[in-house]
XYZ file of C-alpha atoms in Angstrom:
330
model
C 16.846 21.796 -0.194
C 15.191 18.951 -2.177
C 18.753 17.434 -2.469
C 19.360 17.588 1.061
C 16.221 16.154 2.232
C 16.453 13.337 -0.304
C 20.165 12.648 1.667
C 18.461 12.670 4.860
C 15.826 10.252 3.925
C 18.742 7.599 2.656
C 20.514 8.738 6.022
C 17.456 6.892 7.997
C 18.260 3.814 9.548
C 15.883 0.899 7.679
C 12.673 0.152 8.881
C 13.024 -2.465 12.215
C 11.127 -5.861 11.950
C 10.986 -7.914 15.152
C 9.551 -11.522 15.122
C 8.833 -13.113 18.351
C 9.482 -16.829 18.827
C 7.498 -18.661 21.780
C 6.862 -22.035 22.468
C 6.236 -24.488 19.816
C 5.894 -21.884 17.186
C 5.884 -23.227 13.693
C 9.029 -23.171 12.143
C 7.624 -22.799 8.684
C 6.178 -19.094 9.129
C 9.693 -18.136 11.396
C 10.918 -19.161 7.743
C 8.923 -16.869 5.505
C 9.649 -13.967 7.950
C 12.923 -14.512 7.678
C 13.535 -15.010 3.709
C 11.504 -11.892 2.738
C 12.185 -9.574 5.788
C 15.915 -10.997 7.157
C 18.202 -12.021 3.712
C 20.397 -9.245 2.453
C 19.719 -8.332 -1.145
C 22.665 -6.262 -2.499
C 21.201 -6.530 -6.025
C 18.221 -4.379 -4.832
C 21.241 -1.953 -3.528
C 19.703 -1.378 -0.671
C 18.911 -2.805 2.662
C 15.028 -3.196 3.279
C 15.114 -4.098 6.456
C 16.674 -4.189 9.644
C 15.566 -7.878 11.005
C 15.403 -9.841 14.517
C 14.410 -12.428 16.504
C 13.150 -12.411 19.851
C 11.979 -14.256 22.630
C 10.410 -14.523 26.156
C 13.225 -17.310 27.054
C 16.929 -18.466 26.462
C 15.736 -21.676 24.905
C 12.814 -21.666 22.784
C 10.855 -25.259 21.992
C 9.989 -25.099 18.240
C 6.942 -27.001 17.000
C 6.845 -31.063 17.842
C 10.328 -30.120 19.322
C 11.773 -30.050 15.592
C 14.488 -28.055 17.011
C 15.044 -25.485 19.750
C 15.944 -22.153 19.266
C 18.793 -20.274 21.787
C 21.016 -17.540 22.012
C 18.164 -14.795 20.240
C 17.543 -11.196 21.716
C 15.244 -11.076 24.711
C 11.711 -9.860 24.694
C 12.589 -6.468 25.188
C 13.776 -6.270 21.608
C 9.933 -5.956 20.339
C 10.109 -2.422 22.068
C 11.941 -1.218 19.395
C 10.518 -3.067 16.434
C 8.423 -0.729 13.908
C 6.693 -3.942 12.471
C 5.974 -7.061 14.943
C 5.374 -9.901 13.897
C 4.090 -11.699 16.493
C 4.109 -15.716 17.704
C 1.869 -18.294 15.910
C 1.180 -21.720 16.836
C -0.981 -24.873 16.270
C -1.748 -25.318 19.954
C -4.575 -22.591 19.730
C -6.406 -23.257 22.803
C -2.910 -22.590 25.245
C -2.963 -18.954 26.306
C -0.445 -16.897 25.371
C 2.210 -16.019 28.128
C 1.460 -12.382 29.775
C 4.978 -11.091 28.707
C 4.400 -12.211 25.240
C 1.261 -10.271 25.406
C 2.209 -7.355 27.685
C 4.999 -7.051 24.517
C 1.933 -7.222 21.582
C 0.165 -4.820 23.275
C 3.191 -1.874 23.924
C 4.072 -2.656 20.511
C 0.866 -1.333 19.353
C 0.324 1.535 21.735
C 3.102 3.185 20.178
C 2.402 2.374 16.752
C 4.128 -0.531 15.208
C 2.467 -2.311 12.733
C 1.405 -5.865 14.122
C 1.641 -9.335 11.605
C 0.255 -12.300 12.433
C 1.085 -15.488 10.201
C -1.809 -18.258 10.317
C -2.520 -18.567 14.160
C -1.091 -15.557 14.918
C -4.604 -13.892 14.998
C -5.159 -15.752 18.462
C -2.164 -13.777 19.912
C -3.259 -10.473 19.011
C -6.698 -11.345 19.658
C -6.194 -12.744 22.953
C -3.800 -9.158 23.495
C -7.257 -7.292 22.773
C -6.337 -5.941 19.848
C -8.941 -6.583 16.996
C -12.192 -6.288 18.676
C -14.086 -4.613 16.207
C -11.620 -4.971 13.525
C -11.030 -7.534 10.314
C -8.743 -10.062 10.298
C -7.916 -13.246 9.110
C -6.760 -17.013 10.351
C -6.993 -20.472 8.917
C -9.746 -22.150 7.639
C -9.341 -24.813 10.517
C -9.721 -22.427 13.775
C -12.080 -20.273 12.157
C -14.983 -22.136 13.931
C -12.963 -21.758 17.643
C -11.661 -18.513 17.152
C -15.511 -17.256 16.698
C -16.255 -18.958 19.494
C -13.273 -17.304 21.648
C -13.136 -13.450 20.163
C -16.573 -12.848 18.618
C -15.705 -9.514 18.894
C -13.245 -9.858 16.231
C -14.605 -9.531 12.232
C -13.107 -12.757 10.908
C -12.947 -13.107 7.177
C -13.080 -16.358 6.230
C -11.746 -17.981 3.221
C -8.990 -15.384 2.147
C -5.641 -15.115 2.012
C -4.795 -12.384 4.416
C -6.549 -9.284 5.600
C -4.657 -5.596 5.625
C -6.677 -3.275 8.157
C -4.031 -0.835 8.292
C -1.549 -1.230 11.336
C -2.747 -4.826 12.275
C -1.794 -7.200 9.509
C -3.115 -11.021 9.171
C -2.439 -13.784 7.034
C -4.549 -17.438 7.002
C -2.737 -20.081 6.193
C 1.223 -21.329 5.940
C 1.425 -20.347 2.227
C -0.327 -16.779 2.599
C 2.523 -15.615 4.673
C 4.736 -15.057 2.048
C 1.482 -13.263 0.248
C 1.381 -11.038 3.419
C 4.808 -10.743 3.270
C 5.361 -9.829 0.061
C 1.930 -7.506 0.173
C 4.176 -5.866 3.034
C 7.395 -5.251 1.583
C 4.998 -3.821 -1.431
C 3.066 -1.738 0.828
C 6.721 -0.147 2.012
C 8.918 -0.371 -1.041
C 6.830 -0.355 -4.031
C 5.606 -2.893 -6.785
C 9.034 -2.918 -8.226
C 10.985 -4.387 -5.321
C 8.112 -6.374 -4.423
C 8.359 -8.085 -7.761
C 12.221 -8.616 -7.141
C 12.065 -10.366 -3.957
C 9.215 -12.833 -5.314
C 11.683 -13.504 -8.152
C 14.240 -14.022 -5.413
C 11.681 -16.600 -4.156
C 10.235 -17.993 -6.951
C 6.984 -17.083 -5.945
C 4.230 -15.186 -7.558
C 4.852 -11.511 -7.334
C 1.170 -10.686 -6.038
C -1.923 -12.574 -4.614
C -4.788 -10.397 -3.732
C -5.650 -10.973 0.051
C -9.295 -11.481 -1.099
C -8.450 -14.620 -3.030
C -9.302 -17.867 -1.618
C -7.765 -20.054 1.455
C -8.331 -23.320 -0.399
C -7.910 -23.995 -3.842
C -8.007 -27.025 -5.713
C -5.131 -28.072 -7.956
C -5.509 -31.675 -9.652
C -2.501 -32.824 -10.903
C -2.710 -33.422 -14.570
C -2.379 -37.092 -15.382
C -0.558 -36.864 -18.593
C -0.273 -33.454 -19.876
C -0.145 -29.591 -18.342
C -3.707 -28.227 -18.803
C -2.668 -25.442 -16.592
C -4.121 -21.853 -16.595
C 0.058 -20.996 -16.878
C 0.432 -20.441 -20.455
C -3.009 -18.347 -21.106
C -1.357 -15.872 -18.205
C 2.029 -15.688 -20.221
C -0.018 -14.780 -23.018
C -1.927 -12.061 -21.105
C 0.776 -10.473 -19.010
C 2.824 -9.763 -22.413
C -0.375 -8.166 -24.061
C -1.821 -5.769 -20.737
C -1.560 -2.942 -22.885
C -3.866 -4.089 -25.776
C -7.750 -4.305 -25.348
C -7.385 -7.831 -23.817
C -11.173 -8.793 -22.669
C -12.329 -11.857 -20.797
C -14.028 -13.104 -23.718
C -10.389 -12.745 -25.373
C -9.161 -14.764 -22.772
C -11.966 -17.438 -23.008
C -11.306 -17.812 -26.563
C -7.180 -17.908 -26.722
C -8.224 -21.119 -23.720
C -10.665 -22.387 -26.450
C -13.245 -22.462 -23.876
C -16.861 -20.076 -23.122
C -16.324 -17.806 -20.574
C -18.415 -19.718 -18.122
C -15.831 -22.341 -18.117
C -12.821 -19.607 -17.870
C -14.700 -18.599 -14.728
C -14.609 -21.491 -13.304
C -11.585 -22.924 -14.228
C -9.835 -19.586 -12.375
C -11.785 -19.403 -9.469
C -10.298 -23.602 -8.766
C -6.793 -22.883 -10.031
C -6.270 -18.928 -8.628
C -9.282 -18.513 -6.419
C -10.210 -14.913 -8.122
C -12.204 -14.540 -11.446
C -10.854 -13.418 -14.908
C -11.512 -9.919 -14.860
C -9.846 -9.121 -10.684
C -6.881 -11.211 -11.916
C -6.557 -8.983 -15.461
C -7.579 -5.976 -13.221
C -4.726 -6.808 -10.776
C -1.825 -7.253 -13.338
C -2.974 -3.906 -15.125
C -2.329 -2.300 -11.698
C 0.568 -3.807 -10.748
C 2.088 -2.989 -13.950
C 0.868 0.993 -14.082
C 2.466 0.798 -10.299
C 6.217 -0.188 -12.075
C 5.834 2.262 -14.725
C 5.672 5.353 -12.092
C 8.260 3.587 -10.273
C 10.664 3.758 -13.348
C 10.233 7.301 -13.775
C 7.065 7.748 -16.228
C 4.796 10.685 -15.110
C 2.474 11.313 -18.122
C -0.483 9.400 -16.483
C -2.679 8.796 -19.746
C 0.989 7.003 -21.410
C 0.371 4.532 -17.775
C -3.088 4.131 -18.253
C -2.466 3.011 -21.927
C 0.344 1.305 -21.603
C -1.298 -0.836 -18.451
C -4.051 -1.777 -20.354
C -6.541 0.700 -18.002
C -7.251 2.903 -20.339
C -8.271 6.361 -19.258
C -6.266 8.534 -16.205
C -9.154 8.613 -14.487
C -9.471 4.769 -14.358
C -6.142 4.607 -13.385
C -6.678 6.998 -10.126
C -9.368 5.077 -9.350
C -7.723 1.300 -9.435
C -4.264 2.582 -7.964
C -5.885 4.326 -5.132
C -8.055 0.544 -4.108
C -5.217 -1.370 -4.490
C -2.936 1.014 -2.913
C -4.593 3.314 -1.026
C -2.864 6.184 -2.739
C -3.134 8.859 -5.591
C -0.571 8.541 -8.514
C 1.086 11.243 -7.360
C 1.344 9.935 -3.978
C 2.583 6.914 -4.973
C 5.282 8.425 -7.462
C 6.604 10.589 -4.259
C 6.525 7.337 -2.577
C 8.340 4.936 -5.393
C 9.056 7.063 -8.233
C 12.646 7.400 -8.809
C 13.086 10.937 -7.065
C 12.676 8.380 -3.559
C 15.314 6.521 -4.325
């Protein structure tokens, strides 16, 4: 029986995302959509997703008329999508068109799981959608969208915000965070971690981090917090501290603190917290189920710890997650 429903799980078709393109949409978002939800990854040896575009119109005006888009599905391809990700633009103050919104709004009545990359908030805003709910958009319209859906519990200064079925992301940048976040929301931390390698991107970026973070160049040699990371990620499962961290940098931990809040926007401790995690998530993935070897091995010490972290990050119990990821999924 187990056998057979594990064949009937592989037998479903993958999950659907639709993007919709509308007038002078920004092309670079349409592009991080695309590379982590539309490329083909036969090294993963399997397809993610099943991935289209869509919109109101046979010729669609991209931002500052960079190009124009033709020859996509129509409209009614968002009734089918399972995850929407719906149209974002700079022009902020334009209403939406009512099809483009009559589409954001079925979409959600039947549960598929909205996105919204930078502007995108105004769409789903202006659809009605997150009165009363959290969400993010960037730092520049926070001020008018306020003033437009006060309604609406805007985060400001973070990355994206994950409020279940309705997904939001700030900036240009941050959708490939959201992305990614996504595709490790439905496939695990393992797959996650080989698409951002595919990208060349960092594997994970908690949505709480900050919009804007400030990265001098160095004028004549790397002074980077790269290295001290290296040196951390390959020792997770040893009693690595923040005061460790502090002193491989050669600096006090006030300084530490404040050198990662400009370079990563998080502290010490959330960013050593969120590698533990993400680590204990690949171990179950690969197969181990003796939860005090993850906890040690992750650097989290105790099971209990380990319940507690994994069900934050993830919102699910180690044994949820391993039915989820865990090899027997697969």
């Amino acid at each position: 029986m187990a056998k057979e429903s594990s064949q009937q799980s592989h037998a479903r078709p993958p999950h659907r995302v639709v993007v919709i393109v509308d007038e002078n949409s920004n092309p670079f978002e349409l592009s991080c959509a695309i590379e982590v939800f539309g490329l083909r990854r036969p090294e993963l040896g399997r397809e993610l997703y099943d991935f289209r575009l869509c919109s109101p119109g046979r010729r669609t005006v991209m931002r500052d008329g960079f190009f124009t888009l033709t020859d996509v599905a129509g409209l009614d391809a968002a009734d089918s999508a399972d995850t929407l990700i719906v149209p974002n633009r700079p022009d902020t103050d334009v209403p939406r068109r009512p099809a483009v919104l009559d589409a954001v709004r079925r979409a959600h009545e039947r549960g598929a799981r909205l996105v919204g990359f930078c502007s995108g908030a105004f769409t789903i805003a202006e659809a009605g959608l997150l009165d009363g709910r959290r969400a993010a958009c960037h730092w520049m319209w926070a001020d008018s969208f306020r003033a437009r859906f006060p309604e609406v519990r805007l985060e400001p200064d973070v990355l994206f915000v994950d409020d279940g079925d309705i997904l939001t992301a700030s900036g240009s940048a941050s959708a490939l965070d959201l992305g990614l976040h996504v595709v490790r929301r439905d496939h695990g931390a393992e797959i996650a971690n080989a698409v951002s390698r595919r990208l060349v991107f960092a594997a994970h970026r908690d949505g709480g981090q900050r919009q804007f973070v400030e990265r001098p160049v160095p004028a004549v040699r790397d002074e980077s917090l790269a290295p001290l990371l290296v040196w951390a990620q390959e020792r997770l499962g040893e009693p690595v501290s923040v005061a460790d961290l502090a002193a491989r940098a050669a600096v006090s931990p006030a300084t530490l603190h404040r050198r990662f809040r400009t370079e990563l926007g998080t502290t010490p401790l959330a960013w050593l917290t969120g590698e533990r995690v993400a680590l204990a998530c690949r171990l179950i993935e690969r197969g181990e189920e003796r939860l005090d070897v993850v906890a040690a091995r992750s650097g989290l010490g105790t099971a209990a710890n380990l319940r507690a972290r994994l069900r934050r990050e993830t919102g699910l119990s180690p044994s949820a997650y391993r039915r989820r990821f865990g090899p027997a999924s697969r």
